Amino acid sequence: MTLMGIANPIGRLFLASALSTAGSLMSTVALSTLIFSQTQNGMEAAKLQALSLFGIALAGIFGGFLLSRICAIRLGILSPLIAMALLAPFGLALEFVPTAMIYATVLCLSVLTGVEHPNLIRVINWNLDPEDKTRAFSNFQTMTQGFMIFSPFAAGVLISKIGFSNCILIDIATYAVSALTWLSVRHMGLTTVDCRPPSERKFWEGYVALTSHRAVRTLNLSRILINVSYVSFNVGLPIFVGSLSDGNAERFAALQGAALTALNTGFVVSGTLAGLLLRDQRRWIVRWSRISALIGFSSVCLVSMNIDAMVLLAVSFLMGVGTHFFRVSGMTLGSTLTPPNLLGSVIVAGDTVVRLASFGIGLTVPVISGVTVGEFHF
């Protein structure tokens, strides 16, 4: 089956996921800018990043049940529709939005992300041959990050040119197209439901597999350890940007958008070069995991020593390179080591464990970063 192309169902699902991701990232930049403009404090924006990690982990509590009981296409359509409903109030030209409302929206959007991602991965796993999966996952990640290069920069420009509420309306439009794309593949011959009878689907089956399979357990432990540096950077980014923005919301949006664009550019450059230079990418998967750990640790050390706009952009690019290695290696090894009929549930369980650990790390990052840049006060 051809992996890319709008006429192909897998290609369409890649597009749907990329659009949802772009909408989510634009919403994150917009909501971060909104809360910064109301509080003049990068610390509050950083809390949104930590909260999003908790939301993805929270999805694991009921995500396995949803994946085992609901058709993949139905979930694919419902997720962006719910996101549209959550963002709709922000499309109104409100003078002030309660901070609690912003937090609640980010939490709910991240829960949707925590369910949407494994939903797509399980469809890919059901419909592609094993030898095609590594290239498919690499193409999927590269395509998604390609959209993410443009979206944060676009969010910053849109906020400064047409305002926050209009930017949110455009975010809503991307979710609408994503829902329509999922709708368009309903009758294109994809396997989109769990073929096991309901009696064989257990709510905790993903967690059981996670603890009983040694290779899967080891993989998720390594994900937690490697993810420390990437969580630290992503959660600390709004604080670093806030310290360089002098209380100017437009500058905050522009610099945060530029940093996220640099990060996603690094991801795409890494994915493109890997696809061109490495014909058999499967041989490099374990090495990619090690490289991602080295890049993540080195980048966090570098930005901690020198908080400067150019250094921040350079480190963001490097973190993008490392993120590509980290994600593709984890997705490929995970799909290889996990029984196919349990993949969706194991992804949710693994993401829950990793994200809960990441949330714990994320809680400490605002304090440490705030002390570093002088924004944290007792």
Short mmCIF file of C-alpha atoms in Angstrom, two decimals:
data_model
loop_
_atom_site.label_atom_id
_atom_site.label_comp_id
_atom_site.label_asym_id
_atom_site.label_seq_id
_atom_site.Cartn_x
_atom_site.Cartn_y
_atom_site.Cartn_z
CA MET A 1 0.00 0.00 0.00
CA THR A 2 1.34 3.41 -0.97
CA LEU A 3 2.19 5.34 2.16
CA MET A 4 1.62 8.88 0.99
CA GLY A 5 -0.76 10.63 -1.39
CA ILE A 6 -4.13 12.22 -0.84
CA ALA A 7 -5.87 9.49 -2.90
CA ASN A 8 -4.64 6.86 -0.46
CA PRO A 9 -6.47 6.39 2.88
CA ILE A 10 -3.23 6.19 4.90
CA GLY A 11 -2.03 9.41 3.29
CA ARG A 12 -5.34 11.05 4.16
CA LEU A 13 -5.06 9.98 7.78
CA PHE A 14 -1.53 11.38 7.90
CA LEU A 15 -3.01 14.66 6.66
CA ALA A 16 -5.82 14.56 9.23
CA SER A 17 -3.37 14.00 12.07
CA ALA A 18 -1.03 16.71 10.80
CA LEU A 19 -3.90 19.20 10.66
CA SER A 20 -5.03 18.34 14.18
CA THR A 21 -1.46 18.70 15.41
CA ALA A 22 -1.09 22.05 13.67
CA GLY A 23 -4.35 23.26 15.17
CA SER A 24 -3.28 22.09 18.61
CA LEU A 25 0.09 23.85 18.36
CA MET A 26 -1.46 27.10 17.13
CA SER A 27 -3.92 26.91 20.00
CA THR A 28 -1.07 26.36 22.47
CA VAL A 29 0.79 29.44 21.20
CA ALA A 30 -2.41 31.48 21.24
CA LEU A 31 -3.48 30.42 24.73
CA SER A 32 0.07 30.87 26.08
CA THR A 33 0.13 34.37 24.62
CA LEU A 34 -3.30 35.12 26.07
CA ILE A 35 -2.31 34.10 29.57
CA PHE A 36 1.01 35.98 29.28
CA SER A 37 -0.80 39.14 28.16
CA GLN A 38 -3.11 38.90 31.19
CA THR A 39 -0.46 38.03 33.79
CA GLN A 40 2.81 39.38 32.32
CA ASN A 41 4.42 36.22 33.70
CA GLY A 42 6.06 33.42 31.71
CA MET A 43 5.60 31.15 34.72
CA GLU A 44 1.85 30.91 34.10
CA ALA A 45 2.43 30.01 30.46
CA ALA A 46 4.88 27.31 31.54
CA LYS A 47 2.20 25.79 33.74
CA LEU A 48 0.14 25.21 30.60
CA GLN A 49 2.91 22.99 29.23
CA ALA A 50 3.05 20.93 32.41
CA LEU A 51 -0.74 20.69 32.47
CA SER A 52 -0.80 19.38 28.90
CA LEU A 53 1.48 16.51 29.94
CA PHE A 54 -0.92 15.65 32.74
CA GLY A 55 -3.84 15.71 30.30
CA ILE A 56 -2.18 13.20 27.98
CA ALA A 57 -1.44 10.98 30.98
CA LEU A 58 -5.02 11.38 32.15
CA ALA A 59 -6.19 10.02 28.80
CA GLY A 60 -4.59 6.72 29.73
CA ILE A 61 -7.12 6.18 32.51
CA PHE A 62 -9.95 5.70 30.04
CA GLY A 63 -8.16 5.81 26.68
CA GLY A 64 -7.58 2.06 26.55
CA PHE A 65 -11.30 1.47 27.05
CA LEU A 66 -12.20 3.89 24.24
CA LEU A 67 -9.68 2.36 21.85
CA SER A 68 -10.91 -1.17 22.53
CA ARG A 69 -14.60 -0.31 22.21
CA ILE A 70 -14.95 2.44 19.60
CA CYS A 71 -14.25 2.33 15.87
CA ALA A 72 -11.07 4.21 14.93
CA ILE A 73 -12.85 6.39 12.37
CA ARG A 74 -15.53 7.40 14.88
CA LEU A 75 -12.83 8.45 17.35
CA GLY A 76 -10.96 10.24 14.57
CA ILE A 77 -14.05 12.30 13.74
CA LEU A 78 -15.17 13.00 17.30
CA SER A 79 -11.78 14.20 18.61
CA PRO A 80 -11.44 17.30 16.37
CA LEU A 81 -15.17 18.08 16.73
CA ILE A 82 -14.80 18.19 20.52
CA ALA A 83 -11.68 20.35 20.14
CA MET A 84 -13.69 22.78 18.01
CA ALA A 85 -16.35 23.03 20.71
CA LEU A 86 -13.73 23.67 23.40
CA LEU A 87 -12.09 26.48 21.42
CA ALA A 88 -15.32 28.12 20.23
CA PRO A 89 -15.69 30.44 23.28
CA PHE A 90 -12.18 31.81 22.67
CA GLY A 91 -13.19 32.82 19.15
CA LEU A 92 -15.33 35.55 20.69
CA ALA A 93 -13.70 38.93 21.19
CA LEU A 94 -13.61 38.78 24.99
CA GLU A 95 -11.78 41.47 26.97
CA PHE A 96 -10.73 39.03 29.69
CA VAL A 97 -10.72 35.24 29.93
CA PRO A 98 -10.52 33.56 33.36
CA THR A 99 -7.22 31.77 33.90
CA ALA A 100 -9.07 28.68 35.13
CA MET A 101 -10.93 28.50 31.81
CA ILE A 102 -7.64 28.55 29.89
CA TYR A 103 -6.20 25.81 32.09
CA ALA A 104 -9.33 23.66 31.69
CA THR A 105 -9.27 24.05 27.91
CA VAL A 106 -5.61 23.07 27.64
CA LEU A 107 -6.23 20.06 29.88
CA CYS A 108 -9.15 18.86 27.75
CA LEU A 109 -7.31 19.41 24.47
CA SER A 110 -4.34 17.41 25.72
CA VAL A 111 -6.65 14.56 26.80
CA LEU A 112 -7.96 14.46 23.23
CA THR A 113 -4.39 14.36 21.93
CA GLY A 114 -3.63 11.47 24.27
CA VAL A 115 -6.41 9.42 22.66
CA GLU A 116 -6.05 10.63 19.08
CA HIS A 117 -2.39 9.67 18.61
CA PRO A 118 -2.65 5.95 19.51
CA ASN A 119 -5.89 5.80 17.54
CA LEU A 120 -4.02 6.76 14.36
CA ILE A 121 -1.03 4.53 15.12
CA ARG A 122 -3.20 1.46 15.56
CA VAL A 123 -4.86 2.05 12.16
CA ILE A 124 -1.44 2.31 10.53
CA ASN A 125 -0.34 -0.86 12.32
CA TRP A 126 -3.44 -2.78 11.20
CA ASN A 127 -3.10 -1.77 7.54
CA LEU A 128 0.63 -1.82 6.71
CA ASP A 129 3.08 -4.66 6.24
CA PRO A 130 5.91 -4.87 8.84
CA GLU A 131 8.58 -3.84 6.32
CA ASP A 132 6.66 -0.63 5.54
CA LYS A 133 6.13 0.55 9.11
CA THR A 134 9.50 2.19 9.77
CA ARG A 135 9.26 4.32 6.64
CA ALA A 136 5.58 5.02 7.34
CA PHE A 137 6.27 6.23 10.88
CA SER A 138 9.18 8.35 9.65
CA ASN A 139 7.07 9.85 6.85
CA PHE A 140 4.22 10.46 9.27
CA GLN A 141 6.41 12.27 11.78
CA THR A 142 8.16 14.30 9.07
CA MET A 143 4.85 15.33 7.50
CA THR A 144 3.42 16.30 10.88
CA GLN A 145 6.46 18.35 11.79
CA GLY A 146 6.31 20.01 8.37
CA PHE A 147 2.91 21.40 9.33
CA MET A 148 4.32 22.30 12.74
CA ILE A 149 7.09 24.40 11.17
CA PHE A 150 4.50 26.73 9.74
CA SER A 151 1.82 26.69 12.45
CA PRO A 152 3.62 28.35 15.43
CA PHE A 153 5.10 31.05 13.19
CA ALA A 154 1.67 31.57 11.64
CA ALA A 155 0.10 31.81 15.09
CA GLY A 156 2.52 34.55 16.12
CA VAL A 157 1.89 36.52 12.92
CA LEU A 158 -1.88 36.04 13.08
CA ILE A 159 -2.08 37.18 16.70
CA SER A 160 -0.15 40.37 15.92
CA LYS A 161 -2.03 41.10 12.67
CA ILE A 162 -5.64 40.01 13.19
CA GLY A 163 -5.85 39.36 16.92
CA PHE A 164 -6.16 36.42 19.27
CA SER A 165 -9.82 35.55 18.62
CA ASN A 166 -9.38 35.40 14.84
CA CYS A 167 -6.33 33.16 15.27
CA ILE A 168 -8.48 30.78 17.31
CA LEU A 169 -11.11 30.75 14.54
CA ILE A 170 -8.45 29.61 12.09
CA ASP A 171 -7.41 26.90 14.56
CA ILE A 172 -11.02 25.73 14.64
CA ALA A 173 -11.03 25.55 10.83
CA THR A 174 -8.01 23.19 10.83
CA TYR A 175 -9.84 20.86 13.21
CA ALA A 176 -12.89 20.95 10.92
CA VAL A 177 -10.82 19.85 7.92
CA SER A 178 -9.28 17.07 10.05
CA ALA A 179 -12.73 15.74 10.97
CA LEU A 180 -13.83 15.83 7.33
CA THR A 181 -10.68 13.96 6.29
CA TRP A 182 -11.42 11.12 8.71
CA LEU A 183 -14.99 11.11 7.40
CA SER A 184 -13.73 10.73 3.82
CA VAL A 185 -11.93 7.39 4.45
CA ARG A 186 -14.95 5.55 5.89
CA HIS A 187 -15.48 3.39 2.80
CA MET A 188 -11.90 3.02 1.51
CA GLY A 189 -11.28 -0.53 2.75
CA LEU A 190 -9.23 0.14 5.88
CA THR A 191 -9.30 -2.12 8.92
CA THR A 192 -10.60 0.31 11.53
CA VAL A 193 -12.05 -1.86 14.31
CA ASP A 194 -10.57 -4.26 16.85
CA CYS A 195 -11.33 -7.70 15.39
CA ARG A 196 -11.36 -9.43 18.79
CA PRO A 197 -14.72 -10.18 20.43
CA PRO A 198 -15.63 -7.79 23.28
CA SER A 199 -15.11 -10.56 25.86
CA GLU A 200 -11.38 -10.62 25.02
CA ARG A 201 -10.86 -6.87 25.41
CA LYS A 202 -9.79 -5.93 28.93
CA PHE A 203 -9.68 -2.41 30.32
CA TRP A 204 -6.21 -2.91 31.86
CA GLU A 205 -4.76 -5.08 29.09
CA GLY A 206 -2.31 -2.39 28.02
CA TYR A 207 -0.87 -2.09 31.52
CA VAL A 208 -0.67 -5.86 31.91
CA ALA A 209 1.27 -6.12 28.64
CA LEU A 210 3.47 -3.23 29.72
CA THR A 211 4.55 -5.02 32.89
CA SER A 212 4.61 -8.61 31.64
CA HIS A 213 6.68 -8.09 28.46
CA ARG A 214 10.29 -7.44 29.45
CA ALA A 215 11.26 -5.75 26.19
CA VAL A 216 8.25 -3.41 26.27
CA ARG A 217 8.90 -2.60 29.93
CA THR A 218 12.56 -1.80 29.22
CA LEU A 219 11.61 0.37 26.25
CA ASN A 220 9.23 2.49 28.33
CA LEU A 221 11.77 2.89 31.12
CA SER A 222 14.28 4.22 28.59
CA ARG A 223 11.60 6.57 27.22
CA ILE A 224 11.09 8.03 30.69
CA LEU A 225 14.80 8.61 31.23
CA ILE A 226 15.43 10.13 27.80
CA ASN A 227 12.30 12.26 28.03
CA VAL A 228 13.59 14.13 31.10
CA SER A 229 15.62 16.59 29.03
CA TYR A 230 12.91 17.10 26.40
CA VAL A 231 10.23 17.77 29.02
CA SER A 232 12.55 20.17 30.82
CA PHE A 233 13.09 22.17 27.65
CA ASN A 234 9.46 22.24 26.49
CA VAL A 235 8.05 23.22 29.87
CA GLY A 236 10.79 25.77 30.49
CA LEU A 237 10.48 27.36 27.03
CA PRO A 238 7.69 29.87 27.91
CA ILE A 239 9.69 30.98 30.95
CA PHE A 240 12.82 31.57 28.88
CA VAL A 241 10.78 33.36 26.21
CA GLY A 242 9.01 35.44 28.85
CA SER A 243 12.35 36.56 30.32
CA LEU A 244 13.38 37.83 26.88
CA SER A 245 10.06 39.55 26.05
CA ASP A 246 10.07 42.44 28.55
CA GLY A 247 6.35 41.98 29.19
CA ASN A 248 5.45 42.49 25.51
CA ALA A 249 2.80 39.95 24.48
CA GLU A 250 3.45 40.34 20.74
CA ARG A 251 7.18 39.77 21.24
CA PHE A 252 6.37 36.76 23.42
CA ALA A 253 4.17 35.26 20.67
CA ALA A 254 6.76 35.96 17.97
CA LEU A 255 9.72 34.53 19.91
CA GLN A 256 7.84 31.48 21.13
CA GLY A 257 6.59 30.86 17.59
CA ALA A 258 10.13 31.23 16.22
CA ALA A 259 11.52 28.79 18.80
CA LEU A 260 8.85 26.20 18.04
CA THR A 261 9.39 26.70 14.31
CA ALA A 262 13.14 26.13 14.78
CA LEU A 263 12.39 22.98 16.79
CA ASN A 264 10.11 21.58 14.11
CA THR A 265 12.52 22.57 11.35
CA GLY A 266 15.20 20.52 13.08
CA PHE A 267 12.79 17.59 13.19
CA VAL A 268 12.01 17.80 9.46
CA VAL A 269 15.65 18.27 8.45
CA SER A 270 16.61 15.23 10.52
CA GLY A 271 13.79 13.14 9.06
CA THR A 272 14.52 14.19 5.49
CA LEU A 273 18.25 13.48 5.72
CA ALA A 274 17.62 10.16 7.43
CA GLY A 275 15.25 9.16 4.65
CA LEU A 276 17.72 10.13 1.94
CA LEU A 277 20.93 8.80 3.47
CA LEU A 278 19.76 5.68 5.28
CA ARG A 279 18.13 3.14 3.01
CA ASP A 280 17.65 0.61 5.79
CA GLN A 281 16.55 2.81 8.68
CA ARG A 282 15.67 -0.19 10.85
CA ARG A 283 19.37 -0.91 11.46
CA TRP A 284 19.78 2.54 13.02
CA ILE A 285 16.77 2.52 15.34
CA VAL A 286 18.66 1.63 18.54
CA ARG A 287 21.40 4.13 17.69
CA TRP A 288 18.78 6.82 17.16
CA SER A 289 17.55 6.30 20.71
CA ARG A 290 21.07 6.83 22.06
CA ILE A 291 21.65 9.88 19.86
CA SER A 292 18.41 11.47 21.09
CA ALA A 293 19.54 11.07 24.71
CA LEU A 294 22.88 12.77 23.98
CA ILE A 295 21.29 15.66 22.07
CA GLY A 296 18.63 16.25 24.72
CA PHE A 297 21.06 16.38 27.63
CA SER A 298 23.58 18.57 25.78
CA SER A 299 20.93 21.04 24.60
CA VAL A 300 19.41 21.55 28.05
CA CYS A 301 22.86 22.17 29.51
CA LEU A 302 23.62 24.71 26.77
CA VAL A 303 20.45 26.78 27.15
CA SER A 304 20.78 26.72 30.95
CA MET A 305 24.19 28.35 30.74
CA ASN A 306 23.25 31.15 28.34
CA ILE A 307 19.68 32.48 27.98
CA ASP A 308 19.87 34.44 24.74
CA ALA A 309 17.43 34.62 21.82
CA MET A 310 19.88 33.23 19.25
CA VAL A 311 21.07 30.49 21.60
CA LEU A 312 17.45 29.59 22.33
CA LEU A 313 16.68 29.26 18.61
CA ALA A 314 19.81 27.16 17.97
CA VAL A 315 19.03 24.84 20.87
CA SER A 316 15.43 24.57 19.70
CA PHE A 317 16.69 23.34 16.32
CA LEU A 318 18.89 20.72 18.01
CA MET A 319 16.01 19.58 20.19
CA GLY A 320 13.99 19.07 17.02
CA VAL A 321 16.68 16.79 15.63
CA GLY A 322 16.75 14.82 18.86
CA THR A 323 12.96 14.63 19.00
CA HIS A 324 12.87 12.98 15.57
CA PHE A 325 15.32 10.29 16.69
CA PHE A 326 13.42 9.83 19.95
CA ARG A 327 9.93 9.51 18.48
CA VAL A 328 10.68 7.36 15.45
CA SER A 329 12.83 4.94 17.44
CA GLY A 330 10.15 4.64 20.14
CA MET A 331 7.29 4.17 17.68
CA THR A 332 9.18 1.61 15.57
CA LEU A 333 10.52 -0.43 18.48
CA GLY A 334 7.18 -0.26 20.24
CA SER A 335 5.22 -1.57 17.25
CA THR A 336 7.81 -4.31 16.71
CA LEU A 337 7.89 -5.53 20.31
CA THR A 338 4.17 -5.29 21.07
CA PRO A 339 1.56 -7.90 20.01
CA PRO A 340 -0.44 -6.25 17.16
CA ASN A 341 -3.84 -6.76 18.80
CA LEU A 342 -2.66 -4.92 21.93
CA LEU A 343 -0.80 -2.06 20.26
CA GLY A 344 -3.42 0.66 20.80
CA SER A 345 -3.89 -0.22 24.48
CA VAL A 346 -0.13 -0.53 25.08
CA ILE A 347 0.50 2.87 23.47
CA VAL A 348 -2.06 4.44 25.80
CA ALA A 349 -0.62 2.64 28.84
CA GLY A 350 2.96 3.51 27.89
CA ASP A 351 2.08 7.14 27.21
CA THR A 352 0.25 7.30 30.55
CA VAL A 353 3.27 6.06 32.48
CA VAL A 354 5.72 8.24 30.54
CA ARG A 355 3.52 11.34 30.72
CA LEU A 356 2.84 10.95 34.44
CA ALA A 357 6.59 10.82 34.96
CA SER A 358 6.94 13.79 32.61
CA PHE A 359 4.27 15.69 34.53
CA GLY A 360 6.20 15.10 37.74
CA ILE A 361 9.32 16.43 36.06
CA GLY A 362 7.34 19.31 34.59
CA LEU A 363 6.15 20.42 38.03
CA THR A 364 9.73 21.08 39.10
CA VAL A 365 10.86 22.78 35.89
CA PRO A 366 8.94 26.07 36.36
CA VAL A 367 10.48 26.49 39.80
CA ILE A 368 14.03 25.73 38.64
CA SER A 369 13.72 27.75 35.43
CA GLY A 370 11.98 30.59 37.24
CA VAL A 371 14.81 30.88 39.74
CA THR A 372 17.31 30.79 36.86
CA VAL A 373 15.71 33.70 35.00
CA GLY A 374 14.44 35.52 38.09
CA GLU A 375 10.69 35.01 37.55
CA PHE A 376 9.97 32.72 40.47
CA HIS A 377 9.02 34.31 43.76
CA PHE A 378 8.00 32.72 47.06
#
